[in-house]
PDB file of C-alpha atoms in Angstrom:
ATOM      1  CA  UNK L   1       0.000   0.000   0.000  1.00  0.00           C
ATOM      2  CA  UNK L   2       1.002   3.888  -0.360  1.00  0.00           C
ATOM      3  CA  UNK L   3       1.871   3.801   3.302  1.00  0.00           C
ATOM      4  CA  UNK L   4       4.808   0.918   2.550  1.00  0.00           C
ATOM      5  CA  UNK L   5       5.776   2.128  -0.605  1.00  0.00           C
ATOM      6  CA  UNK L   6       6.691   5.683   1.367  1.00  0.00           C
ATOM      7  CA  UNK L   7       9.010   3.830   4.061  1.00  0.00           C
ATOM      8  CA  UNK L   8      10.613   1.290   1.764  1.00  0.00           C
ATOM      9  CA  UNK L   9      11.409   4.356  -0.995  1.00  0.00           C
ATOM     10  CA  UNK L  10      11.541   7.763   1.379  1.00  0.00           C
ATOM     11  CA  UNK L  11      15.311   7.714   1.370  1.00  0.00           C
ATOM     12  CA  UNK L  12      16.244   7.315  -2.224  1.00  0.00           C
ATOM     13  CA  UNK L  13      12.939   9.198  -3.647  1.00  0.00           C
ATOM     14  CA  UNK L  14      12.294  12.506  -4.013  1.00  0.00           C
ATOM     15  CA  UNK L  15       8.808  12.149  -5.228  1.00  0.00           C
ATOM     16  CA  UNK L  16       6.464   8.848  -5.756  1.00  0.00           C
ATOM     17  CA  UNK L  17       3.846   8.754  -8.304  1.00  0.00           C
ATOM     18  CA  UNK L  18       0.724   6.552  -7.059  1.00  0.00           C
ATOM     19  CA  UNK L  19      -0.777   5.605 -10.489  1.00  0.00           C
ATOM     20  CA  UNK L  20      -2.818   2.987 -12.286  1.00  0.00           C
ATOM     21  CA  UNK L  21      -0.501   1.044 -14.622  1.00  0.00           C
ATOM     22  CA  UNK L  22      -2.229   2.558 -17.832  1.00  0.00           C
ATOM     23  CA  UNK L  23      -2.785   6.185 -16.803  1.00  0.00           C
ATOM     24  CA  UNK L  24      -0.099   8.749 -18.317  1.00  0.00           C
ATOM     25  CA  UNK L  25       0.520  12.185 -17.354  1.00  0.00           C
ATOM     26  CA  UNK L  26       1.523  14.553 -19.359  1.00  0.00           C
ATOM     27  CA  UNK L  27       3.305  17.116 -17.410  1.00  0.00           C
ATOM     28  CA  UNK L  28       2.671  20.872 -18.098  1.00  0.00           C
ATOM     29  CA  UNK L  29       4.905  22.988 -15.837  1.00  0.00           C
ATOM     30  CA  UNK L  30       8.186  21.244 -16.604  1.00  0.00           C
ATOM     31  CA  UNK L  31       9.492  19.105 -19.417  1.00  0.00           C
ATOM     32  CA  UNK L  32       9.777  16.249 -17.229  1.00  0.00           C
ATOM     33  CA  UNK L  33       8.090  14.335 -14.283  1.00  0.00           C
ATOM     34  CA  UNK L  34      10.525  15.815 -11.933  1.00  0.00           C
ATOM     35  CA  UNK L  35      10.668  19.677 -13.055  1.00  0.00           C
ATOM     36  CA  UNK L  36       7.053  18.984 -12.936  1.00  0.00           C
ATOM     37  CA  UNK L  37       6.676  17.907  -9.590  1.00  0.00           C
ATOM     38  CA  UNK L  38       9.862  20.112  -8.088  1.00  0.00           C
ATOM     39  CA  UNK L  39       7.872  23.430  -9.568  1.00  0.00           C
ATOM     40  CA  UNK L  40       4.984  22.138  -7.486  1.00  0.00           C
ATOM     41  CA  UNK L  41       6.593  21.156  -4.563  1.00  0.00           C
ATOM     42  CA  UNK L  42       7.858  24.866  -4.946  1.00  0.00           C
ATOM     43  CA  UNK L  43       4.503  26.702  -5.159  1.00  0.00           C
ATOM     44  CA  UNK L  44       2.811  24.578  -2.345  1.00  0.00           C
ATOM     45  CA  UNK L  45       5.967  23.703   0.210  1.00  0.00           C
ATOM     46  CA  UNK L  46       3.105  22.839   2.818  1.00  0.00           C
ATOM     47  CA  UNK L  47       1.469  19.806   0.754  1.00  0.00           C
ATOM     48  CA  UNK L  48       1.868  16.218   1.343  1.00  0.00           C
ATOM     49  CA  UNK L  49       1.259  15.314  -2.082  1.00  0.00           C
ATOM     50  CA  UNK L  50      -0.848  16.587  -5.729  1.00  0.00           C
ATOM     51  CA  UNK L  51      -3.341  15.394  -7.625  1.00  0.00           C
ATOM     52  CA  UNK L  52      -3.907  15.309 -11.466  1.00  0.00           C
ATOM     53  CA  UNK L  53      -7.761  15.226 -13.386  1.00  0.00           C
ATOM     54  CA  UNK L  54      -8.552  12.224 -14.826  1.00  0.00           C
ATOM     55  CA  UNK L  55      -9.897  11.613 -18.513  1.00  0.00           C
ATOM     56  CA  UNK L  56     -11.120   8.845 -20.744  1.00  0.00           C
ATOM     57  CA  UNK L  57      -9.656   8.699 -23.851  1.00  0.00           C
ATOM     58  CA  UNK L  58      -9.750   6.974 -27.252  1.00  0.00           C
ATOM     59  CA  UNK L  59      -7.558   7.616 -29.596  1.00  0.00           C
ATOM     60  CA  UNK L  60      -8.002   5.416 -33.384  1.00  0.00           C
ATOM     61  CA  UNK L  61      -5.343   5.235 -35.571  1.00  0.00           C
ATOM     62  CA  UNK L  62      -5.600   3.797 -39.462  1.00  0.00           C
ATOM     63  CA  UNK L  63      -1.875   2.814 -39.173  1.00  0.00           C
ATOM     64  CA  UNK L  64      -0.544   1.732 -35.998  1.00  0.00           C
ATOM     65  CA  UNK L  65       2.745   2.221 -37.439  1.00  0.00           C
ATOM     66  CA  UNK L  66       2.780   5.684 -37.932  1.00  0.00           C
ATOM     67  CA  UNK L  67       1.272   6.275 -34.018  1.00  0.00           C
ATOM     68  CA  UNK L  68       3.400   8.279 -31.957  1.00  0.00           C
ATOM     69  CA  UNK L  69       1.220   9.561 -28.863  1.00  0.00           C
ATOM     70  CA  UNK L  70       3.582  12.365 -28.895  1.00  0.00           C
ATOM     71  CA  UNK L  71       2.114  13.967 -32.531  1.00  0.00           C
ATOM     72  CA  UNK L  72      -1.357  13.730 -30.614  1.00  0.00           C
ATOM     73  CA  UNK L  73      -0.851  17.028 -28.730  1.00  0.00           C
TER      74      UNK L  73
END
């Protein structure tokens, strides 16, 4: 559980990402996860942790081997 993951991981983590296996952030402050969550961890020193919003999406391609997820934004 979350609590476990904290005390096995505190020392050699800086930040933990609690996440179902198929969800995928996208991060929009920084260019990376950890820009992302330092900037945060800057603007609100007092939190414990962040949350993101949730969406359901579809995406269809006609040629999966021309897909990049990245050309989707």
């Amino acid at each position: 559980n979350a609590s476990q993951i904290k005390q096995n991981f505190q020392q050699s983590a800086e930040f933990i990402i609690i996440s179902d296996i198929d969800d995928i952030l996208f991060p929009k402050l920084g260019g990376n996860y950890l820009e992302e969550f330092r900037r945060l961890a800057s603007s609100y020193p007092l939190a414990a942790g962040f949350s993101y919003n949730r969406y359901n999406t579809e995406i269809i391609s006609s040629n999966s081997k021309l897909y990049n997820i990245y050309n989707t934004f």
